[in-house]
Amino acid sequence: MTRDPVDILTQQLGATVLEQTRFRDELTLVLSTEGLLAALQAARAAGFSLLTDLTAVDRYPVTPRFEVVYHLTAPDARSRIRLKARIEETDAAVPSATLVWAGANWLEREVFDLYGIRFDGHPDLKRILMPDDWEGYPLRKDFPLTEEPVQFFGHTPKVPSEIIPKSPPKK
Amino acid sequence: MSELTRETLVLNMGPQHPATHGVLRLLLELEGEVILGTEPVIGYLHTGFEKEMETRTYHQNIVFPPRIEYLATFIEEQAYVLAVEKLLGIRAPKRAETIRLILAELSRIASHLVWLGTSAIDLNVSSVFMYCFRDREQILDMFEMVSGQRMMHGYFRIGGLQWDLPAGFTDHVRTFLDGFPASIDEFETLLTDNLIWRQRTEGVGVLTAEDALRYGCTGPVLRGSGVDYDVRKAFPYGGYEEYAFDVPLGEHGDSFDRYKIRLEEMRQSRRIILQALERLADGPIAVDDRKISLPPRPELVRSMEAVIHQFKLVSEGINPPVGEVYAAVESPRGEKGYYIVSDGSNRPTRVRVRAPSFSNLQALPVMVYRRTIADVVVVIASIDIVLGDVDR
């Protein structure tokens, strides 16, 4: 009887996990930037052989501002886990996972391109989706979205994102 | 070989090249005709869907997924809608789920037909291309019948469907499925035993299981290398746990294995649809929660409450709880996932699209290493990339 890789990993990481949440049956572990690389290596050894996704979230104006999110999958044991590290806006950098999964290469370039988060130890960190001479990081919350107004007859034109206004967040 | 000829040549391929199935640029480092290095340059179709989706309500966002990946449109919609439903903690009614499943599997067949047709035309087998598009056209006609659109449907709703199936739809599907095995056999007689096809695909673009996992490949690319990972089996969604179907696996990880897998997947999709048609029972097509799905039309003339709900849903939208979810489906190209972060307002804080083509394309340099340029065309075709999905 093989053990669930989630149990192996949570046991191994133990106290290095800063926060542990479960929402809709999905387990999220928040780690420190220092402990991140070791945790990813431990996850791969525990059976999470597939780096499904690597992305970031801009939580502006909350600090620390950015979250780097790793979605890991164990195809044999059929389980998933989400690992996170929170970083400040100034000197936003996390260790690169390219040595653990080669596939992290492009995913990290994408996060760098759209959020401006650096990955220390990445072999070739440059823009991937945006043009090389682009200024700014488009997925940051303070990067403006350019939109063309929609013409409604008898009304002042609105840009698409203002047609239905944003309701206030909960909490 | 003299010192002079040992120099390598960097050759630019694309971005506008018929064999790249979209706008993909490759920088190939060549020694003679042998490829020593490949650098894919992407981003030509980057449209900022993720940013756009942060500025729209959950309901408005339904229009984006089929535009991200325009070959398996219903599967895309299913992926997004399932993610929002997971965030809300609801499940669509049985009938809605079954209809979604039928349309998703038809989308898979349609997408594989485009793949087969275009890869055949890359190798100059233009008749297969015509036959594939003949069959795909029938599927698109059925999609038009259901949603009014051939491609950008917007038919799935959070918690259900826009409206019920039109009369006579199931008969159309059955008629199509009755004739479909003969079509697949036709493709097989034209390609599987075709000496040229085999020589061009067998042993070309070999990807080991270890490399496939390292690069995060999914779908037929991963299964071609022999790794048994199909989201429909590993993390069943939308009712797939109740259906009997097989997941074909490859042995060598070459382009021919991936071709065989996709043909078999079309047969398995047919098997799933036939089971689903049997189980398609009458029932509601949307959840009975007025905070999520619109009230039925007849209620609006009788109930003030229904009018208020209608107004709130249209002018403000759905307010899911604070949290984050990741929901994935098995698209024809691999694991398609949506990661949604909610702050409790009517707009998502973050929508991340996990694109299978993006990860699969990353393994291209490994697959074409020390092969010739002619093989690059075959390998790109066998990965089955959609550049809209790569660049988002």
Coordinates of C-alpha atoms in Angstrom, one line a residue:
Chain A
M1 CA 0.0 0.0 0.0
T2 CA 1.6 3.2 -1.1
R3 CA 1.1 6.4 0.9
D4 CA -0.6 9.5 -0.5
P5 CA 2.2 11.9 -1.7
V6 CA 0.3 14.7 0.0
D7 CA 0.8 13.0 3.4
I8 CA 4.4 12.3 2.7
L9 CA 5.1 15.9 1.7
T10 CA 3.2 17.6 4.6
Q11 CA 4.9 15.3 7.1
Q12 CA 8.3 16.1 5.5
L13 CA 7.8 19.8 5.4
G14 CA 6.4 19.9 8.9
A15 CA 7.1 23.3 10.6
T16 CA 8.4 25.0 7.4
V17 CA 4.8 25.4 6.3
L18 CA 3.7 28.9 7.3
E19 CA 0.1 28.4 6.5
Q20 CA -2.1 25.5 5.5
T21 CA -5.6 26.0 4.0
R22 CA -8.1 23.6 2.5
F23 CA -10.8 25.1 0.2
R24 CA -13.2 23.0 -1.9
D25 CA -11.0 20.0 -1.2
E26 CA -7.8 21.6 -2.5
L27 CA -4.8 21.8 -0.2
T28 CA -2.7 24.9 -0.2
L29 CA 0.6 25.2 1.6
V30 CA 2.3 28.6 2.0
L31 CA 6.1 28.4 2.3
S32 CA 8.8 30.9 2.9
T33 CA 10.9 32.0 -0.1
E34 CA 14.0 30.4 1.5
G35 CA 12.3 27.0 2.0
L36 CA 10.6 27.0 -1.4
L37 CA 13.2 25.2 -3.5
A38 CA 13.8 22.5 -0.9
A39 CA 10.0 22.0 -0.7
L40 CA 9.7 21.7 -4.5
Q41 CA 12.5 19.1 -4.5
A42 CA 10.8 17.2 -1.7
A43 CA 7.5 17.4 -3.6
R44 CA 9.0 15.9 -6.7
A45 CA 10.7 13.2 -4.6
A46 CA 7.4 12.4 -2.9
G47 CA 5.7 11.7 -6.3
F48 CA 4.6 15.0 -7.6
S49 CA 6.4 14.4 -10.9
L50 CA 4.3 16.9 -13.0
L51 CA 4.6 20.6 -12.6
T52 CA 1.1 21.4 -13.9
D53 CA 1.3 25.1 -13.5
L54 CA 3.4 27.9 -12.2
T55 CA 1.9 31.3 -12.0
A56 CA 1.6 34.4 -9.8
V57 CA -1.1 36.5 -8.3
D58 CA -1.0 40.3 -7.7
R59 CA -2.8 41.0 -4.4
Y60 CA -2.4 44.8 -4.5
P61 CA -2.9 46.6 -2.1
V62 CA -2.3 43.7 0.3
T63 CA 1.3 43.2 1.4
P64 CA 3.3 41.1 0.7
R65 CA 2.1 42.0 -2.8
F66 CA 2.8 38.9 -4.9
E67 CA 2.1 35.2 -4.6
V68 CA 4.0 32.7 -6.7
V69 CA 1.8 29.7 -7.1
Y70 CA 2.8 26.1 -8.0
H71 CA 0.3 23.5 -9.0
L72 CA 1.7 20.0 -8.7
T73 CA 0.2 16.8 -9.8
A74 CA 1.1 13.2 -8.9
P75 CA -0.2 11.2 -12.0
D76 CA 0.2 7.8 -10.4
A77 CA -1.3 8.6 -7.0
R78 CA -3.8 10.9 -8.6
S79 CA -3.5 13.7 -6.2
R80 CA -2.8 17.4 -6.4
I81 CA -1.3 20.1 -4.2
R82 CA -0.8 23.8 -4.4
L83 CA 2.4 25.5 -3.0
K84 CA 2.8 29.2 -2.6
A85 CA 5.4 31.7 -1.6
R86 CA 4.6 35.3 -0.8
I87 CA 7.0 38.0 -1.8
E88 CA 7.3 41.8 -1.5
E89 CA 7.2 44.1 -4.4
T90 CA 10.7 45.5 -3.8
D91 CA 13.2 43.0 -5.0
A92 CA 10.6 40.5 -6.0
A93 CA 12.5 37.3 -6.6
V94 CA 12.2 33.6 -5.8
P95 CA 14.5 30.7 -6.6
S96 CA 14.1 29.1 -10.0
A97 CA 12.5 25.6 -10.3
T98 CA 14.1 24.9 -13.6
L99 CA 16.5 22.4 -12.1
V100 CA 13.6 20.5 -10.6
W101 CA 11.4 20.6 -13.7
A102 CA 12.7 21.6 -17.0
G103 CA 9.2 22.7 -17.9
A104 CA 9.4 25.6 -15.4
N105 CA 11.6 27.4 -17.8
W106 CA 8.9 29.0 -20.0
L107 CA 6.4 29.3 -17.1
E108 CA 8.9 31.3 -15.1
R109 CA 9.6 33.5 -18.2
E110 CA 5.9 34.1 -18.5
V111 CA 5.6 35.2 -14.8
F112 CA 8.7 37.4 -15.2
D113 CA 7.2 38.9 -18.4
L114 CA 3.8 39.7 -17.0
Y115 CA 4.5 40.4 -13.3
G116 CA 8.2 41.4 -13.2
I117 CA 9.1 38.7 -10.6
R118 CA 12.6 37.5 -11.1
F119 CA 13.7 33.8 -10.7
D120 CA 17.2 33.4 -9.4
G121 CA 19.1 30.8 -11.2
H122 CA 17.0 30.8 -14.3
P123 CA 19.1 30.0 -17.4
D124 CA 17.6 32.6 -19.8
L125 CA 15.2 35.0 -18.0
K126 CA 13.7 37.2 -20.7
R127 CA 10.2 38.2 -22.0
I128 CA 8.3 35.5 -23.7
L129 CA 4.8 36.8 -24.7
M130 CA 5.2 40.5 -24.8
P131 CA 7.6 42.3 -27.2
D132 CA 11.2 42.5 -26.0
D133 CA 11.1 46.3 -25.7
W134 CA 7.8 46.4 -23.8
E135 CA 7.8 48.6 -20.7
G136 CA 5.9 47.6 -17.6
Y137 CA 4.4 44.3 -16.5
P138 CA 0.8 43.9 -17.9
L139 CA -0.7 41.6 -15.3
R140 CA 0.1 43.9 -12.4
K141 CA -3.0 45.5 -11.0
D142 CA -1.6 49.0 -11.5
F143 CA -1.0 48.4 -15.2
P144 CA -3.8 50.2 -17.1
L145 CA -6.0 48.3 -19.5
T146 CA -6.5 50.1 -22.7
E147 CA -10.0 49.7 -24.0
E148 CA -12.0 51.2 -26.8
P149 CA -15.3 52.8 -25.7
V150 CA -18.5 51.0 -26.8
Q151 CA -21.0 53.3 -28.6
F152 CA -24.5 53.0 -27.1
F153 CA -26.9 55.4 -28.8
G154 CA -28.3 58.0 -26.4
H155 CA -25.7 57.2 -23.8
T156 CA -22.2 58.4 -23.0
P157 CA -19.8 55.8 -24.3
K158 CA -18.4 53.4 -21.8
V159 CA -15.3 51.1 -21.9
P160 CA -16.3 47.4 -21.7
S161 CA -15.0 46.9 -18.2
E162 CA -17.2 49.7 -16.8
I163 CA -20.5 48.5 -18.3
I164 CA -21.0 46.3 -15.2
P165 CA -19.2 47.9 -12.3
K166 CA -17.1 45.9 -9.8
S167 CA -18.9 45.2 -6.6
P168 CA -17.0 45.7 -3.3
P169 CA -15.0 42.7 -2.2
K170 CA -16.2 40.8 0.9
K171 CA -14.4 40.9 4.3
Chain B
M1 CA 35.0 17.5 -42.6
S2 CA 37.1 20.6 -42.9
E3 CA 37.1 23.3 -40.3
L4 CA 35.2 25.6 -42.6
T5 CA 32.1 23.4 -42.9
R6 CA 31.9 22.8 -39.1
E7 CA 30.3 26.2 -38.6
T8 CA 26.6 26.1 -37.8
L9 CA 23.9 28.1 -39.6
V10 CA 20.9 29.7 -37.8
L11 CA 17.8 29.4 -39.9
N12 CA 14.6 31.3 -39.3
M13 CA 11.4 29.4 -39.8
G14 CA 8.1 31.3 -39.5
P15 CA 6.4 33.2 -38.0
Q16 CA 4.2 32.9 -41.2
H17 CA 4.8 29.4 -42.2
P18 CA 2.1 27.0 -43.3
A19 CA 3.6 24.1 -41.3
T20 CA 3.5 25.9 -38.0
H21 CA -0.3 25.7 -37.7
G22 CA -0.5 29.3 -36.6
V23 CA 2.0 32.1 -35.9
L24 CA 5.0 30.4 -34.5
R25 CA 8.6 31.3 -35.2
L26 CA 11.5 28.8 -34.8
L27 CA 15.2 29.6 -34.7
L28 CA 16.9 26.5 -35.9
E29 CA 20.7 26.0 -35.4
L30 CA 21.8 23.8 -38.2
E31 CA 24.9 21.8 -39.0
G32 CA 24.2 20.9 -42.6
E33 CA 20.6 19.8 -42.4
V34 CA 20.9 18.4 -38.9
I35 CA 19.3 20.4 -36.1
L36 CA 21.5 21.1 -33.1
G37 CA 19.4 23.7 -31.4
T38 CA 15.8 24.9 -31.6
E39 CA 14.4 28.1 -30.0
P40 CA 10.7 28.6 -30.4
V41 CA 9.7 32.3 -30.4
I42 CA 6.1 32.8 -29.3
G43 CA 3.8 35.6 -28.3
Y44 CA 2.6 36.6 -31.8
L45 CA -1.0 35.9 -30.8
H46 CA -0.8 37.2 -27.2
T47 CA -4.1 39.0 -26.6
G48 CA -4.1 39.4 -22.8
F49 CA -7.1 37.2 -22.1
E50 CA -6.1 36.7 -18.5
K51 CA -6.0 40.5 -18.0
E52 CA -9.3 40.9 -19.8
M53 CA -11.0 38.3 -17.7
E54 CA -10.0 40.2 -14.5
T55 CA -12.1 43.1 -15.7
R56 CA -15.3 41.3 -16.5
T57 CA -17.9 39.5 -14.4
Y58 CA -17.9 35.7 -14.1
H59 CA -20.8 35.5 -16.6
Q60 CA -19.3 37.9 -19.2
N61 CA -16.1 35.8 -19.1
I62 CA -17.8 32.8 -20.7
V63 CA -17.1 34.3 -24.2
F64 CA -13.4 34.2 -23.7
P65 CA -12.5 30.5 -23.3
P66 CA -13.6 29.4 -26.8
R67 CA -11.6 32.2 -28.3
I68 CA -8.4 31.1 -26.5
E69 CA -8.6 27.7 -28.0
Y70 CA -10.7 27.7 -31.0
L71 CA -10.7 24.0 -32.1
A72 CA -12.2 22.4 -29.1
T73 CA -14.6 25.2 -28.2
F74 CA -17.1 23.4 -25.9
I75 CA -14.3 21.8 -23.9
E76 CA -12.9 25.2 -23.2
E77 CA -16.2 26.5 -22.1
Q78 CA -16.7 23.4 -19.9
A79 CA -13.3 24.0 -18.3
Y80 CA -14.1 27.6 -17.3
V81 CA -17.7 26.9 -16.2
L82 CA -16.5 24.0 -14.1
A83 CA -13.9 26.1 -12.4
V84 CA -16.5 28.8 -11.4
E85 CA -18.9 26.1 -10.3
K86 CA -16.2 24.6 -8.1
L87 CA -15.6 28.1 -6.6
L88 CA -19.4 28.4 -5.9
G89 CA -19.5 24.8 -4.6
I90 CA -22.3 23.7 -6.9
R91 CA -22.8 21.1 -9.5
A92 CA -24.9 21.4 -12.6
P93 CA -28.0 19.2 -12.9
K94 CA -27.6 15.7 -14.4
R95 CA -29.1 16.6 -17.8
A96 CA -26.9 19.7 -18.2
E97 CA -23.9 17.6 -17.3
T98 CA -24.7 15.0 -19.8
I99 CA -25.4 17.5 -22.6
R100 CA -22.1 19.2 -21.8
L101 CA -20.3 15.8 -22.0
I102 CA -21.8 15.0 -25.4
L103 CA -20.8 18.3 -26.8
A104 CA -17.4 18.1 -25.2
E105 CA -16.7 14.7 -26.8
L106 CA -18.0 15.9 -30.2
S107 CA -15.6 18.8 -29.8
R108 CA -12.8 16.4 -29.2
I109 CA -13.6 14.5 -32.4
A110 CA -13.8 17.8 -34.3
S111 CA -10.5 19.0 -32.9
H112 CA -8.8 15.6 -33.7
L113 CA -10.2 15.8 -37.2
V114 CA -8.6 19.2 -37.8
W115 CA -5.4 17.9 -36.4
L116 CA -5.4 14.8 -38.6
G117 CA -6.4 16.8 -41.7
T118 CA -3.7 19.4 -41.2
S119 CA -0.9 17.0 -40.3
A120 CA -1.8 14.9 -43.4
I121 CA -1.6 18.0 -45.6
D122 CA 1.8 18.8 -44.1
L123 CA 2.9 15.5 -45.5
N124 CA 1.1 16.1 -48.8
V125 CA -1.8 13.8 -48.3
S126 CA -4.4 16.3 -49.3
S127 CA -7.3 13.8 -49.7
V128 CA -7.3 13.0 -46.0
F129 CA -7.6 16.7 -45.3
M130 CA -10.8 16.8 -47.4
Y131 CA -12.3 13.8 -45.7
C132 CA -11.6 15.1 -42.2
F133 CA -13.1 18.5 -42.9
R134 CA -16.2 16.8 -44.5
D135 CA -16.8 15.0 -41.1
R136 CA -15.9 18.0 -39.0
E137 CA -18.4 20.1 -41.0
Q138 CA -21.2 17.7 -39.8
I139 CA -20.2 18.3 -36.2
L140 CA -20.1 22.0 -36.6
D141 CA -23.6 21.9 -38.1
M142 CA -24.7 20.1 -34.9
F143 CA -23.1 22.8 -32.8
E144 CA -24.8 25.4 -34.8
M145 CA -28.1 23.6 -34.2
V146 CA -27.5 23.7 -30.5
S147 CA -26.1 27.1 -29.9
G148 CA -26.6 29.1 -33.0
Q149 CA -22.9 29.4 -33.6
R150 CA -20.4 27.1 -35.3
M151 CA -17.4 28.0 -33.1
M152 CA -17.8 30.7 -30.5
H153 CA -20.8 29.2 -28.8
G154 CA -21.2 30.8 -25.4
Y155 CA -23.8 28.1 -24.7
F156 CA -22.7 26.8 -21.3
R157 CA -23.8 28.8 -18.3
I158 CA -22.5 28.8 -14.7
G159 CA -24.7 26.2 -13.1
G160 CA -26.1 24.8 -16.4
L161 CA -26.9 25.7 -20.0
Q162 CA -28.4 28.5 -21.9
W163 CA -31.3 26.5 -23.2
D164 CA -32.3 22.9 -23.8
L165 CA -31.3 20.8 -26.8
P166 CA -33.3 21.5 -30.0
A167 CA -35.7 18.8 -31.2
G168 CA -34.0 16.2 -33.4
F169 CA -30.5 16.9 -32.1
T170 CA -30.0 13.4 -30.7
D171 CA -31.0 11.8 -34.0
H172 CA -28.5 13.9 -35.8
V173 CA -25.7 12.8 -33.4
R174 CA -26.7 9.2 -33.8
T175 CA -26.7 9.4 -37.6
F176 CA -23.3 11.0 -37.5
L177 CA -21.9 8.4 -35.1
D178 CA -23.3 5.5 -37.1
G179 CA -21.3 6.5 -40.1
F180 CA -18.2 7.7 -38.2
P181 CA -16.4 4.3 -37.6
A182 CA -16.3 3.9 -41.4
S183 CA -14.6 7.3 -41.7
I184 CA -11.9 6.4 -39.2
D185 CA -11.3 3.1 -41.0
E186 CA -11.0 5.1 -44.2
F187 CA -8.3 7.3 -42.6
E188 CA -6.6 4.2 -41.4
T189 CA -6.5 2.6 -44.8
L190 CA -5.1 5.8 -46.3
L191 CA -2.5 6.5 -43.6
T192 CA -1.7 3.6 -41.2
D193 CA -0.6 1.2 -43.9
N194 CA 0.8 3.9 -46.1
L195 CA 4.6 3.3 -46.4
I196 CA 5.4 7.0 -46.8
W197 CA 3.3 8.0 -43.8
R198 CA 5.0 5.4 -41.6
Q199 CA 8.5 6.3 -42.7
R200 CA 7.8 9.9 -42.0
T201 CA 6.3 9.4 -38.6
E202 CA 7.8 6.2 -37.1
G203 CA 10.8 7.0 -34.8
V204 CA 10.4 10.7 -35.5
G205 CA 10.0 13.2 -32.6
V206 CA 10.7 10.6 -29.9
L207 CA 10.0 11.9 -26.4
T208 CA 10.8 9.7 -23.4
A209 CA 8.4 9.4 -20.6
E210 CA 10.9 11.0 -18.3
D211 CA 11.3 14.0 -20.6
A212 CA 7.6 14.3 -21.1
L213 CA 7.0 14.6 -17.4
R214 CA 10.0 17.0 -16.9
Y215 CA 8.5 19.3 -19.4
G216 CA 5.0 19.1 -18.0
C217 CA 3.5 17.6 -21.2
T218 CA 0.0 16.3 -21.0
G219 CA -2.6 14.8 -23.3
P220 CA -1.6 12.6 -26.3
V221 CA 2.0 13.8 -26.1
L222 CA 2.4 12.4 -22.6
R223 CA 0.3 9.3 -23.3
G224 CA 2.3 8.6 -26.5
S225 CA 5.3 8.2 -24.2
G226 CA 3.4 5.6 -22.2
V227 CA 2.4 7.6 -19.1
D228 CA -1.1 6.8 -18.1
Y229 CA -2.5 10.2 -17.2
D230 CA -5.8 11.4 -18.5
V231 CA -7.7 14.0 -16.4
R232 CA -11.0 12.3 -17.2
K233 CA -9.7 9.2 -15.4
A234 CA -7.4 10.7 -12.8
F235 CA -9.6 13.6 -11.6
P236 CA -13.0 12.8 -13.0
Y237 CA -15.2 15.9 -13.6
G238 CA -18.7 16.5 -15.1
G239 CA -19.8 12.9 -14.7
Y240 CA -16.9 11.1 -16.5
E241 CA -16.6 8.7 -13.6
E242 CA -19.8 7.0 -14.7
Y243 CA -18.7 6.2 -18.3
A244 CA -16.7 3.3 -19.6
F245 CA -13.9 4.2 -21.9
D246 CA -10.3 3.2 -22.5
V247 CA -7.2 5.5 -22.5
P248 CA -4.9 4.4 -25.3
L249 CA -1.2 4.5 -24.5
G250 CA 1.9 4.6 -26.8
E251 CA 5.1 2.6 -26.5
H252 CA 7.8 4.5 -28.3
G253 CA 6.8 8.1 -27.8
D254 CA 7.1 8.9 -31.5
S255 CA 4.8 10.8 -33.9
F256 CA 3.3 7.6 -35.1
D257 CA 2.2 6.6 -31.6
R258 CA 0.6 10.0 -31.1
Y259 CA -1.2 9.5 -34.4
K260 CA -2.5 6.1 -33.3
I261 CA -3.6 7.5 -29.9
R262 CA -5.7 10.3 -31.4
L263 CA -7.4 7.9 -33.8
E264 CA -8.3 5.6 -30.9
E265 CA -9.4 8.6 -28.8
M266 CA -11.9 9.5 -31.5
R267 CA -13.3 5.9 -31.3
Q268 CA -13.5 6.2 -27.5
S269 CA -15.2 9.5 -27.7
R270 CA -17.9 7.9 -29.9
R271 CA -18.3 5.2 -27.3
I272 CA -18.7 7.8 -24.6
I273 CA -21.3 9.8 -26.6
L274 CA -23.3 6.7 -27.3
Q275 CA -23.5 5.9 -23.6
A276 CA -24.4 9.5 -22.8
L277 CA -27.2 9.5 -25.4
E278 CA -28.7 6.4 -23.6
R279 CA -28.6 8.1 -20.3
L280 CA -29.9 11.5 -21.4
A281 CA -33.0 11.8 -19.3
D282 CA -35.4 14.7 -18.9
G283 CA -34.8 17.2 -16.2
P284 CA -33.7 20.7 -15.3
I285 CA -30.8 22.2 -17.3
A286 CA -29.7 24.8 -14.8
V287 CA -29.3 24.9 -11.0
D288 CA -32.4 26.1 -9.1
D289 CA -30.5 28.8 -7.3
R290 CA -31.7 32.3 -8.2
K291 CA -28.4 33.9 -7.1
I292 CA -26.6 31.9 -9.8
S293 CA -28.8 31.2 -12.7
L294 CA -31.5 33.3 -14.3
P295 CA -35.1 32.7 -13.4
P296 CA -37.2 30.9 -16.1
R297 CA -39.1 33.3 -18.4
P298 CA -42.6 32.4 -17.3
E299 CA -41.8 33.3 -13.6
L300 CA -40.9 36.9 -14.6
V301 CA -44.5 37.9 -15.3
R302 CA -45.8 36.5 -12.0
S303 CA -43.1 37.0 -9.4
M304 CA -41.6 40.3 -8.3
E305 CA -38.8 38.4 -6.6
A306 CA -37.9 36.8 -9.9
V307 CA -37.7 40.2 -11.5
I308 CA -35.3 41.4 -8.8
H309 CA -33.1 38.3 -9.1
Q310 CA -33.0 38.8 -12.9
F311 CA -32.1 42.4 -12.5
K312 CA -29.3 41.7 -9.9
L313 CA -27.9 38.9 -12.0
V314 CA -27.7 40.9 -15.2
S315 CA -26.6 44.2 -13.7
E316 CA -24.2 42.9 -11.0
G317 CA -23.6 39.2 -11.6
I318 CA -22.6 36.3 -9.3
N319 CA -20.7 37.0 -6.1
P320 CA -18.8 33.8 -5.2
P321 CA -17.2 33.3 -1.8
V322 CA -13.6 34.3 -1.1
G323 CA -11.2 31.6 -2.2
E324 CA -9.2 30.0 -4.9
V325 CA -9.8 26.9 -7.0
Y326 CA -8.1 25.0 -9.8
A327 CA -10.3 23.0 -12.1
A328 CA -9.0 21.0 -15.1
V329 CA -10.4 19.1 -18.0
E330 CA -8.9 16.8 -20.6
S331 CA -8.8 18.9 -23.8
P332 CA -7.7 17.2 -27.0
R333 CA -4.2 18.7 -26.4
G334 CA -3.9 17.8 -22.7
E335 CA -4.7 19.2 -19.3
K336 CA -6.6 22.5 -19.7
G337 CA -7.0 24.1 -16.3
Y338 CA -8.5 27.3 -14.9
Y339 CA -7.1 28.7 -11.7
I340 CA -9.5 31.4 -10.3
V341 CA -8.9 33.6 -7.3
S342 CA -11.9 35.3 -5.9
D343 CA -12.1 38.2 -3.5
G344 CA -15.8 37.9 -3.1
S345 CA -16.7 40.5 -5.6
N346 CA -18.5 40.0 -8.9
R347 CA -15.1 39.9 -10.8
P348 CA -12.3 37.4 -10.4
T349 CA -9.1 38.8 -9.0
R350 CA -7.1 36.4 -11.1
V351 CA -7.9 34.0 -13.8
R352 CA -5.0 31.8 -14.9
V353 CA -5.4 29.6 -18.0
R354 CA -3.2 26.5 -17.8
A355 CA -2.5 25.9 -21.5
P356 CA -1.6 22.4 -22.6
S357 CA -0.1 23.6 -25.9
F358 CA 2.3 25.9 -24.0
S359 CA 3.9 23.1 -22.1
N360 CA 3.8 20.6 -24.9
L361 CA 5.5 23.1 -27.3
Q362 CA 8.3 23.5 -24.8
A363 CA 9.4 19.9 -25.4
L364 CA 9.9 20.6 -29.1
P365 CA 13.6 21.2 -29.0
V366 CA 14.1 17.8 -27.3
M367 CA 12.0 16.0 -29.9
V368 CA 13.8 17.5 -33.0
Y369 CA 17.3 17.3 -31.6
R370 CA 19.7 15.8 -34.3
R371 CA 16.8 15.4 -36.8
T372 CA 16.4 17.2 -40.1
I373 CA 14.2 20.2 -40.9
A374 CA 11.7 18.0 -42.7
D375 CA 11.1 16.3 -39.4
V376 CA 10.4 19.5 -37.6
V377 CA 7.2 19.8 -39.7
V378 CA 6.1 16.4 -38.7
V379 CA 6.9 16.9 -35.0
I380 CA 5.0 20.3 -34.8
A381 CA 2.0 18.6 -36.4
S382 CA 2.2 15.6 -34.0
I383 CA 2.3 17.9 -30.9
D384 CA -1.0 19.4 -32.1
I385 CA -0.5 23.0 -30.9
V386 CA -3.0 25.7 -31.1
L387 CA -1.1 29.0 -31.1
G388 CA -4.1 30.9 -29.5
D389 CA -3.7 28.5 -26.6
V390 CA 0.1 28.9 -26.4
D391 CA 0.0 32.7 -26.4
R392 CA -3.4 33.4 -24.8

